[in-house]
């Protein structure tokens, strides 16, 4: 074993001991040992055993552990600490700049965060600043170093890669004006997570190489029909090469999911080398409606297009309201009035303010007196801002037993209630279903918030049976949220058609924690466009009048 490896082990041991709140004296002695070993001019493996114990800065205990490592190649006590520490915590310790053991201990033990993804989400929700030792500056630098680290992993959220994908495309289009160049693949299909960017081009390999290598990109793989580059951003950039004649056929091929393409080929046949003047021509030639790229997933859509029954896509400007938002009353960064004015400036008709409920202490959730005080402020603002309207809501925690977070006395004062799970996320499907179904059956629940609790690229949601929840929502007249935050996109789009079939309304909600958060509606729309949803089936597209009528009907449940 090398000195460097021994030193690394001591250093990690010292930090893990600190995180676990062990005797700081002991922890420090291993930090000193790490430092000492690293600086030694000779390899320890060449030392006689006795001499190890006489090195300055190496005590009895550290000396024994050096011998152990030299003899066995491992350090048992370190292995034990690693075993009782969540992987995400160790990853944080090793990968996130600016986070020492003390802060990580607070993150783990007090904030109950166990992964880097959750930590990033907490930064974005302004949650770190509620804890001792975490100012706004620290929060911001933690956020930046997490983002940097995650980007080096190569997978991106759609929202993270969007600007890069578009400007890269434009750059090449401008440079090679006489050639065809189109984005395709995952990005064009508007998927929430992008693992690679794909283009179809009439450029040659040589042209691509000349241009990209000069700009700092490296060739990863090269084949007959494609070439892959990688740059500093660590994104896979795949280029499919097409002839001028076959360009649109090639584009079509890579714009479809495999299931879709197979079904298409079975129905209409498909010649990869045929010359079409556009993608649309491929559809019109077969006398079927044009299916946008983002809808080319499931084979069933082909049947609808054949019957010319494709629904009208929901668009970003079909959003008439912000439903699900947080203000300074809980963990948002803007005041209620600022949120309302921003919604007015965007031309929206109403705002549903749904701060966190009392159990969500980590998010400054509202105790009963503060609920009432907030309602007073809403009443005053509504007088001032009419005809714009703020609705009184709450994002009520779904408690461990499935109950909502307030007594009926308080619940009935809200215009509507969004029920979400925020705590004890590691649970079996049975437990998750019990909590969700109980909450759905509560007469005060209007909307089921972020159904599975997943955070894309950082945390899997708890296991649920989507169909059973959809059935319960249908039976109890509960709306299902499509949380539009680009890291959530929860309910997953693949289940939305099943909800629509049961006449369950969807609500595309930004879960905005600031005015800027309103813009996240866009990512909800991109996901929703992959389904058959129309604006009539989306609650946040209801006019103020329709929304009020909807609430009156909901009140019948109470
Ligand atoms: Zn929530
Ligand atoms: Zn929320």
Coordinates of C-alpha atoms and ligand atoms in Angstrom, one line a residue:
X1 CA 0.0 0.0 0.0
X2 CA 1.3 3.4 -0.9
X3 CA 1.6 6.3 1.5
X4 CA -0.9 8.3 -0.5
X5 CA -3.5 5.5 -0.1
X6 CA -2.9 5.3 3.6
X7 CA -3.1 9.0 4.0
X8 CA -6.4 9.1 2.1
X9 CA -7.8 6.4 4.4
X10 CA -6.8 8.3 7.5
X11 CA -8.3 11.5 6.1
X12 CA -11.6 9.9 5.3
X13 CA -11.7 8.1 8.7
X14 CA -11.1 11.4 10.5
X15 CA -13.9 13.1 8.5
X16 CA -16.4 10.2 9.0
X17 CA -15.7 10.2 12.7
X18 CA -16.5 13.9 12.8
X19 CA -19.7 13.3 10.9
X20 CA -20.7 10.6 13.3
X21 CA -20.0 12.9 16.2
X22 CA -17.2 10.8 17.7
X23 CA -14.5 12.2 20.0
X24 CA -13.1 15.1 18.1
X25 CA -9.7 14.5 19.7
X26 CA -9.4 11.1 18.2
X27 CA -10.7 12.3 14.9
X28 CA -8.1 15.0 14.9
X29 CA -5.3 12.5 15.6
X30 CA -6.1 10.7 12.4
X31 CA -6.2 13.9 10.4
X32 CA -2.7 14.6 11.7
X33 CA -1.6 11.1 10.8
X34 CA -3.0 11.6 7.3
X35 CA -1.0 14.8 6.9
X36 CA 2.2 13.3 8.3
X37 CA 2.1 10.2 6.1
X38 CA 1.5 12.2 3.0
X39 CA 4.6 14.3 3.7
X40 CA 6.9 11.4 4.4
X41 CA 9.9 11.3 2.0
X42 CA 10.0 7.5 2.0
X43 CA 7.4 4.8 1.4
X44 CA 6.1 3.3 4.7
X45 CA 6.2 -0.2 3.2
X46 CA 10.0 0.1 3.2
X47 CA 10.1 1.0 7.0
X48 CA 10.9 -1.6 9.7
X49 CA 7.8 -1.9 11.9
X50 CA 9.3 -0.4 15.1
X51 CA 10.4 2.7 13.2
X52 CA 6.8 3.4 12.2
X53 CA 5.8 4.1 15.9
X54 CA 8.7 6.6 16.3
X55 CA 7.6 8.9 13.5
X56 CA 6.6 12.3 14.9
X57 CA 2.8 12.8 14.5
X58 CA 2.0 9.1 14.5
X59 CA 0.6 7.9 17.8
X60 CA 0.2 4.4 19.1
X61 CA -3.3 3.9 17.5
X62 CA -2.4 5.4 14.1
X63 CA 0.8 3.3 14.1
X64 CA -1.1 0.1 14.6
X65 CA -3.5 1.1 11.8
X66 CA -0.6 1.7 9.5
X67 CA 0.7 -1.7 10.2
X68 CA -2.8 -3.2 9.6
X69 CA -3.0 -1.5 6.3
X70 CA 0.4 -2.5 5.2
X71 CA -0.3 -6.1 6.2
X72 CA -3.9 -6.5 5.0
X73 CA -4.4 -3.8 2.5
X74 CA -7.5 -2.5 4.3
X75 CA -8.5 -0.5 7.4
X76 CA -11.3 -2.3 9.2
X77 CA -12.5 0.7 11.3
X78 CA -12.8 2.8 8.2
X79 CA -14.8 0.0 6.4
X80 CA -17.1 0.0 9.5
X81 CA -17.8 3.7 9.3
X82 CA -18.4 3.5 5.5
X83 CA -20.9 0.8 6.1
X84 CA -22.9 2.9 8.5
X85 CA -22.9 6.0 6.4
X86 CA -25.3 6.5 3.4
X87 CA -23.5 6.5 0.1
X88 CA -24.7 9.9 -0.8
X89 CA -23.2 11.4 2.4
X90 CA -19.8 10.0 1.5
X91 CA -20.2 11.2 -2.1
X92 CA -20.9 14.7 -0.7
X93 CA -17.8 14.6 1.5
X94 CA -15.6 13.6 -1.4
X95 CA -17.2 15.5 -4.3
X96 CA -18.8 18.7 -3.1
X97 CA -16.3 21.5 -2.6
X98 CA -16.8 23.7 0.5
X99 CA -18.6 21.1 2.6
X100 CA -16.7 19.9 5.6
X101 CA -17.7 17.2 8.1
X102 CA -19.5 19.6 10.4
X103 CA -21.8 20.9 7.7
X104 CA -22.4 17.5 6.3
X105 CA -23.4 16.3 9.7
X106 CA -26.0 19.0 9.9
X107 CA -27.2 18.2 6.4
X108 CA -27.6 14.5 7.3
X109 CA -28.7 14.5 10.9
X110 CA -30.8 17.7 11.0
X111 CA -32.0 18.3 7.5
X112 CA -32.5 14.5 6.9
X113 CA -30.8 14.8 3.5
X114 CA -28.9 11.7 2.3
X115 CA -28.0 12.4 -1.3
X116 CA -26.5 15.1 -3.4
X117 CA -29.6 15.5 -5.5
X118 CA -31.8 16.1 -2.5
X119 CA -29.2 18.6 -1.2
X120 CA -29.4 20.5 -4.5
X121 CA -33.2 20.6 -4.3
X122 CA -33.0 21.9 -0.8
X123 CA -30.6 24.7 -2.0
X124 CA -33.1 25.6 -4.7
X125 CA -35.9 25.7 -2.2
X126 CA -33.8 28.0 0.0
X127 CA -33.8 25.5 2.8
X128 CA -30.2 25.5 3.9
X129 CA -30.3 29.1 5.2
X130 CA -32.7 27.9 8.0
X131 CA -29.8 26.1 9.6
X132 CA -26.9 27.4 11.8
X133 CA -23.7 27.8 9.8
X134 CA -25.5 28.1 6.4
X135 CA -25.8 31.6 5.1
X136 CA -27.1 32.6 1.7
X137 CA -23.5 32.7 0.4
X138 CA -22.7 29.1 1.6
X139 CA -26.0 27.9 0.1
X140 CA -25.1 29.5 -3.2
X141 CA -21.6 28.0 -3.4
X142 CA -22.9 24.6 -2.4
X143 CA -25.5 24.8 -5.1
X144 CA -22.8 25.8 -7.7
X145 CA -20.4 23.0 -6.8
X146 CA -23.2 20.4 -6.8
X147 CA -24.3 21.5 -10.3
X148 CA -20.7 21.4 -11.5
X149 CA -20.3 17.9 -10.1
X150 CA -23.6 16.6 -11.5
X151 CA -22.7 18.0 -14.9
X152 CA -19.5 16.0 -15.0
X153 CA -21.6 12.9 -14.7
X154 CA -22.9 13.3 -18.2
X155 CA -26.7 13.1 -17.8
X156 CA -28.6 16.3 -17.8
X157 CA -32.1 17.5 -17.1
X158 CA -33.8 18.8 -20.2
X159 CA -33.8 22.3 -18.6
X160 CA -30.1 22.1 -17.9
X161 CA -29.0 21.2 -21.4
X162 CA -31.6 23.2 -23.3
X163 CA -29.6 26.4 -23.9
X164 CA -26.5 24.5 -24.8
X165 CA -28.4 22.2 -27.3
X166 CA -30.0 25.1 -29.1
X167 CA -27.0 27.4 -29.2
X168 CA -24.8 24.6 -30.4
X169 CA -27.3 23.8 -33.2
X170 CA -27.5 27.5 -34.2
X171 CA -23.7 27.8 -34.2
X172 CA -23.3 25.0 -36.6
X173 CA -26.2 26.0 -38.8
X174 CA -24.7 29.5 -39.1
X175 CA -21.2 28.2 -39.9
X176 CA -22.4 25.6 -42.4
X177 CA -25.1 27.5 -44.2
X178 CA -25.4 25.2 -47.2
X179 CA -25.9 22.0 -45.3
X180 CA -28.8 20.5 -43.4
X181 CA -28.5 20.2 -39.7
X182 CA -31.3 19.2 -37.3
X183 CA -31.6 18.2 -33.7
X184 CA -33.2 14.8 -33.1
X185 CA -33.5 12.1 -30.5
X186 CA -34.2 12.5 -26.8
X187 CA -34.1 16.3 -26.9
X188 CA -36.6 16.6 -29.7
X189 CA -38.8 14.0 -27.9
X190 CA -38.9 16.4 -25.0
X191 CA -37.8 13.8 -22.4
X192 CA -37.1 15.0 -18.9
X193 CA -33.6 13.5 -18.8
X194 CA -31.2 13.8 -21.7
X195 CA -28.3 11.4 -21.9
X196 CA -27.1 12.4 -25.3
X197 CA -27.7 15.1 -27.9
X198 CA -28.3 13.8 -31.4
X199 CA -28.3 15.5 -34.8
X200 CA -28.9 14.5 -38.3
X201 CA -26.6 16.3 -40.8
X202 CA -25.5 16.3 -44.4
X203 CA -22.1 17.4 -43.3
X204 CA -19.2 14.9 -43.8
X205 CA -17.2 13.4 -41.0
X206 CA -14.2 15.5 -42.1
X207 CA -16.1 18.8 -41.9
X208 CA -17.4 17.9 -38.5
X209 CA -14.0 16.9 -37.3
X210 CA -12.3 20.0 -38.6
X211 CA -14.8 22.3 -37.0
X212 CA -15.3 20.5 -33.7
X213 CA -11.7 19.5 -32.9
X214 CA -10.6 23.0 -33.5
X215 CA -13.2 24.1 -31.0
X216 CA -11.9 21.7 -28.3
X217 CA -14.0 18.7 -28.8
X218 CA -12.7 15.2 -29.0
X219 CA -13.8 12.2 -31.1
X220 CA -15.2 9.4 -28.9
X221 CA -16.3 6.9 -31.6
X222 CA -16.5 6.9 -35.3
X223 CA -18.6 4.5 -37.4
X224 CA -19.9 4.3 -41.0
X225 CA -23.1 6.3 -40.4
X226 CA -22.2 8.3 -37.3
X227 CA -19.6 10.0 -35.2
X228 CA -19.6 10.9 -31.5
X229 CA -17.8 13.8 -29.9
X230 CA -17.3 14.9 -26.3
X231 CA -16.3 18.3 -25.0
X232 CA -15.7 19.9 -21.7
X233 CA -19.4 19.7 -20.8
X234 CA -19.1 15.9 -20.9
X235 CA -22.2 15.6 -23.0
X236 CA -22.3 12.8 -25.7
X237 CA -22.8 14.6 -29.0
X238 CA -23.9 12.1 -31.7
X239 CA -24.1 13.0 -35.3
X240 CA -25.9 10.8 -37.8
X241 CA -24.7 11.3 -41.3
X242 CA -27.2 11.5 -44.1
X243 CA -27.1 12.1 -47.8
X244 CA -29.0 15.2 -49.1
X245 CA -31.6 12.8 -50.7
X246 CA -32.2 10.7 -47.6
X247 CA -32.0 13.5 -45.0
X248 CA -35.7 13.6 -44.0
X249 CA -36.0 9.8 -44.0
X250 CA -33.0 9.6 -41.7
X251 CA -34.4 12.4 -39.5
X252 CA -37.7 10.7 -39.3
X253 CA -36.1 7.4 -38.3
X254 CA -34.1 9.0 -35.4
X255 CA -37.1 11.2 -34.3
X256 CA -39.2 8.1 -33.5
X257 CA -39.0 5.8 -30.5
X258 CA -38.3 2.2 -31.4
X259 CA -41.8 1.0 -30.6
X260 CA -43.3 3.8 -32.8
X261 CA -40.9 3.1 -35.7
X262 CA -41.6 -0.6 -35.6
X263 CA -45.4 -0.1 -35.8
X264 CA -45.0 2.5 -38.5
X265 CA -42.9 0.2 -40.6
X266 CA -45.4 -2.6 -40.1
X267 CA -48.3 -0.3 -41.2
X268 CA -46.8 1.8 -44.0
X269 CA -43.4 0.4 -44.7
X270 CA -40.4 2.6 -44.5
X271 CA -37.5 3.1 -46.9
X272 CA -34.5 4.7 -45.2
X273 CA -33.0 6.0 -48.5
X274 CA -36.1 7.5 -50.0
X275 CA -36.1 11.2 -50.9
X276 CA -38.8 13.3 -49.1
X277 CA -39.0 17.0 -49.3
X278 CA -39.8 17.2 -45.5
X279 CA -40.8 15.1 -42.5
X280 CA -44.4 16.2 -43.0
X281 CA -44.4 14.7 -46.5
X282 CA -43.8 11.3 -45.0
X283 CA -47.1 11.6 -43.1
X284 CA -49.1 13.2 -45.9
X285 CA -47.9 10.6 -48.4
X286 CA -49.5 8.0 -46.2
X287 CA -52.6 10.1 -45.7
X288 CA -52.3 10.5 -41.9
X289 CA -52.1 13.5 -39.6
X290 CA -48.7 14.8 -38.8
X291 CA -47.5 13.4 -35.5
X292 CA -45.1 15.8 -33.7
X293 CA -41.8 14.3 -32.7
X294 CA -42.6 14.4 -29.0
X295 CA -45.6 12.3 -29.5
X296 CA -43.8 9.5 -31.3
X297 CA -43.5 7.2 -28.4
X298 CA -46.4 4.8 -28.1
X299 CA -47.6 2.9 -31.2
X300 CA -51.2 3.7 -30.3
X301 CA -50.9 7.3 -31.5
X302 CA -50.6 6.1 -35.1
X303 CA -54.1 4.8 -34.9
X304 CA -55.4 8.2 -33.8
X305 CA -53.5 10.0 -36.5
X306 CA -54.9 7.6 -39.1
X307 CA -58.4 8.5 -38.0
X308 CA -57.4 12.2 -38.0
X309 CA -58.3 12.3 -34.3
X310 CA -55.1 13.8 -32.8
X311 CA -56.1 16.1 -29.9
X312 CA -54.9 19.7 -30.0
X313 CA -51.6 20.0 -28.1
X314 CA -51.6 22.1 -25.0
X315 CA -49.3 25.1 -25.2
X316 CA -47.5 27.2 -22.7
X317 CA -49.8 30.1 -23.3
X318 CA -52.8 27.9 -22.3
X319 CA -51.6 28.3 -18.7
X320 CA -54.0 30.8 -17.1
X321 CA -52.9 30.5 -13.5
X322 CA -50.2 29.5 -11.1
X323 CA -51.4 26.6 -9.0
X324 CA -49.0 25.4 -6.2
X325 CA -46.7 28.2 -5.1
X326 CA -44.8 29.1 -2.0
X327 CA -44.2 32.6 -0.6
X328 CA -42.0 34.0 2.2
X329 CA -44.6 32.7 4.6
X330 CA -42.9 29.3 4.3
X331 CA -39.8 28.6 2.2
X332 CA -40.3 30.8 -0.8
X333 CA -38.2 33.8 -1.6
X334 CA -40.8 36.4 -2.6
X335 CA -43.7 38.0 -0.7
X336 CA -47.2 37.1 -1.5
X337 CA -47.7 40.5 -3.0
X338 CA -44.7 40.1 -5.2
X339 CA -45.9 36.7 -6.4
X340 CA -49.3 38.1 -7.2
X341 CA -47.9 41.1 -9.1
X342 CA -45.6 38.9 -11.1
X343 CA -48.6 36.7 -12.0
X344 CA -50.5 39.7 -13.1
X345 CA -47.6 40.9 -15.2
X346 CA -47.6 37.6 -16.9
X347 CA -51.2 38.0 -17.8
X348 CA -52.4 35.2 -15.5
X349 CA -55.9 35.3 -14.0
X350 CA -55.2 33.9 -10.5
X351 CA -52.7 32.5 -8.1
X352 CA -53.1 29.6 -5.7
X353 CA -50.7 30.1 -2.8
X354 CA -49.9 26.9 -1.1
X355 CA -47.2 27.3 1.5
X356 CA -46.0 24.3 3.5
X357 CA -48.1 23.0 6.4
X358 CA -47.2 22.9 10.1
X359 CA -45.4 19.5 10.2
X360 CA -42.9 20.8 7.6
X361 CA -40.8 22.5 10.2
X362 CA -37.7 22.3 7.8
X363 CA -39.6 24.5 5.4
X364 CA -41.0 26.9 7.9
X365 CA -44.4 25.4 7.6
X366 CA -47.4 27.4 8.9
X367 CA -48.8 26.9 12.4
X368 CA -52.5 27.6 12.7
X369 CA -52.1 31.2 13.8
X370 CA -49.9 31.9 10.8
X371 CA -52.5 30.3 8.5
X372 CA -55.1 32.7 9.8
X373 CA -52.7 35.7 9.5
X374 CA -51.9 34.7 5.9
X375 CA -55.6 34.5 5.1
X376 CA -56.0 38.0 6.3
X377 CA -53.2 39.2 4.1
X378 CA -54.8 37.4 1.1
X379 CA -58.2 39.1 1.8
X380 CA -56.5 42.5 1.8
X381 CA -54.5 41.8 -1.3
X382 CA -57.6 40.5 -3.1
X383 CA -59.4 43.8 -2.5
X384 CA -56.5 45.7 -3.9
X385 CA -55.7 43.5 -6.9
X386 CA -59.2 42.6 -8.1
X387 CA -60.2 41.2 -10.6
X388 CA -57.0 39.2 -10.1
X389 CA -57.5 36.7 -7.3
X390 CA -55.3 34.9 -4.8
X391 CA -56.8 31.6 -3.6
X392 CA -56.1 30.3 -0.1
X393 CA -54.4 26.9 -0.2
X394 CA -51.8 24.9 1.6
X395 CA -49.5 22.2 0.6
X396 CA -50.5 19.9 3.4
X397 CA -48.1 17.2 4.4
X398 CA -49.6 13.7 4.1
X399 CA -48.7 12.4 7.5
X400 CA -47.4 8.9 8.2
X401 CA -51.0 7.6 8.7
X402 CA -52.3 9.3 5.6
X403 CA -54.0 12.1 7.4
X404 CA -53.7 15.8 6.5
X405 CA -51.8 18.2 8.7
X406 CA -54.7 20.3 10.3
X407 CA -58.0 19.7 11.9
X408 CA -61.2 20.1 10.0
X409 CA -61.8 23.5 11.6
X410 CA -58.7 24.8 9.7
X411 CA -58.9 22.7 6.6
X412 CA -62.3 24.1 5.8
X413 CA -60.9 27.6 5.6
X414 CA -58.8 26.8 2.6
X415 CA -60.3 27.3 -0.9
X416 CA -58.4 24.1 -1.9
X417 CA -55.8 21.8 -0.5
X418 CA -52.8 20.2 -2.2
X419 CA -51.8 17.1 -0.4
X420 CA -48.1 15.9 -0.8
X421 CA -45.7 13.5 0.9
X422 CA -42.5 15.1 2.2
X423 CA -41.3 13.0 5.0
X424 CA -40.4 9.3 5.5
X425 CA -40.0 8.8 1.8
X426 CA -38.3 5.4 2.2
X427 CA -41.3 3.1 2.5
X428 CA -42.8 0.0 0.9
X429 CA -45.4 0.3 -1.8
X430 CA -48.1 -0.9 0.7
X431 CA -47.2 1.9 3.0
X432 CA -47.0 4.5 0.3
X433 CA -50.3 3.4 -1.2
X434 CA -52.0 3.5 2.2
X435 CA -50.8 7.1 2.8
X436 CA -51.8 8.3 -0.7
X437 CA -55.1 6.6 -0.9
X438 CA -56.1 7.8 2.6
X439 CA -55.2 11.3 1.6
X440 CA -57.1 11.0 -1.7
X441 CA -60.2 9.9 0.2
X442 CA -60.0 12.9 2.5
X443 CA -62.9 15.2 1.5
X444 CA -60.6 18.3 1.8
X445 CA -58.0 17.0 -0.7
X446 CA -58.3 18.8 -4.0
X447 CA -55.0 18.0 -5.7
X448 CA -52.5 15.2 -5.1
X449 CA -49.1 16.9 -5.3
X450 CA -45.9 15.3 -6.8
X451 CA -47.2 11.8 -6.8
X452 CA -44.0 9.7 -6.3
X453 CA -41.6 12.2 -4.7
X454 CA -39.0 11.5 -7.2
X455 CA -36.2 13.9 -8.1
X456 CA -34.8 13.2 -11.6
X457 CA -31.2 12.2 -11.6
X458 CA -31.0 12.3 -7.8
X459 CA -33.7 10.3 -6.1
X460 CA -36.1 7.6 -7.1
X461 CA -39.6 8.1 -5.9
X462 CA -41.3 5.7 -3.4
X463 CA -43.0 2.8 -5.2
X464 CA -46.6 3.3 -6.1
X465 CA -49.3 1.6 -8.2
X466 CA -50.2 4.4 -10.5
X467 CA -53.4 2.8 -11.8
X468 CA -54.8 2.3 -8.3
X469 CA -54.1 5.9 -7.4
X470 CA -55.7 7.1 -10.6
X471 CA -58.8 5.0 -9.8
X472 CA -58.9 6.5 -6.3
X473 CA -58.6 10.0 -7.7
X474 CA -61.4 9.3 -10.1
X475 CA -63.6 7.9 -7.4
X476 CA -63.0 10.9 -5.1
X477 CA -62.8 13.7 -7.6
X478 CA -59.2 14.5 -6.9
X479 CA -56.9 16.2 -9.4
X480 CA -53.5 14.8 -10.1
X481 CA -50.6 17.3 -10.3
X482 CA -48.1 17.2 -13.0
X483 CA -45.4 19.0 -11.0
X484 CA -43.6 21.1 -13.6
X485 CA -40.3 21.5 -11.8
X486 CA -37.8 20.1 -14.3
X487 CA -36.3 17.9 -11.6
X488 CA -39.7 16.5 -10.6
X489 CA -42.1 16.1 -13.7
X490 CA -44.2 14.0 -11.4
X491 CA -46.7 12.4 -12.3
X492 CA -44.6 10.9 -15.0
X493 CA -46.1 11.6 -18.5
X494 CA -46.4 7.9 -19.2
X495 CA -49.3 7.6 -16.8
X496 CA -51.2 10.7 -17.9
X497 CA -53.3 9.1 -20.6
X498 CA -54.5 6.5 -18.1
X499 CA -55.7 9.3 -15.8
X500 CA -57.5 11.1 -18.7
X501 CA -59.2 7.8 -19.6
X502 CA -60.8 7.9 -16.1
X503 CA -61.7 11.6 -16.5
X504 CA -59.2 12.6 -13.9
X505 CA -58.1 16.2 -14.3
X506 CA -54.4 17.0 -14.4
X507 CA -52.9 20.2 -13.1
X508 CA -49.7 21.5 -14.5
X509 CA -48.2 23.3 -11.5
X510 CA -44.8 25.0 -11.2
X511 CA -44.4 24.4 -7.4
X512 CA -42.8 27.9 -7.6
X513 CA -40.6 29.0 -4.7
X514 CA -40.0 32.3 -6.3
X515 CA -41.3 34.5 -9.1
X516 CA -38.7 32.9 -11.5
X517 CA -40.2 29.5 -10.6
X518 CA -43.4 30.4 -12.6
X519 CA -41.4 29.8 -15.8
X520 CA -41.1 26.1 -14.9
X521 CA -44.6 25.7 -16.2
X522 CA -42.9 25.3 -19.6
X523 CA -41.3 22.0 -18.6
X524 CA -44.6 20.7 -17.4
X525 CA -46.1 21.6 -20.8
X526 CA -43.2 19.9 -22.7
X527 CA -43.9 16.7 -20.8
X528 CA -47.7 17.0 -21.1
X529 CA -47.4 17.4 -24.9
X530 CA -46.2 13.9 -25.0
X531 CA -49.7 12.8 -23.9
X532 CA -53.2 13.3 -25.2
X533 CA -54.0 16.0 -22.7
X534 CA -55.8 19.1 -24.0
X535 CA -56.1 22.4 -22.2
X536 CA -59.7 21.5 -21.2
X537 CA -58.2 18.7 -19.1
X538 CA -55.7 20.8 -17.3
X539 CA -56.8 22.6 -14.2
X540 CA -54.3 25.4 -14.5
X541 CA -55.8 26.3 -17.9
X542 CA -59.2 27.0 -16.4
X543 CA -60.4 30.6 -16.6
X544 CA -61.0 32.3 -13.2
X545 CA -64.8 31.7 -13.7
X546 CA -64.3 28.0 -14.5
X547 CA -61.9 27.6 -11.6
X548 CA -64.4 29.1 -9.1
X549 CA -67.1 26.8 -10.5
X550 CA -64.7 23.9 -10.0
X551 CA -64.2 24.9 -6.4
X552 CA -67.9 25.1 -5.7
X553 CA -68.3 21.5 -7.0
X554 CA -65.3 20.4 -4.9
X555 CA -66.9 21.9 -1.8
X556 CA -69.7 19.3 -2.2
X557 CA -67.3 16.7 -1.0
X558 CA -66.8 18.4 2.3
Ligands
LIG1 ZN1 -44.0 19.6 -2.1
LIG2 ZN1 -44.5 22.7 -3.0

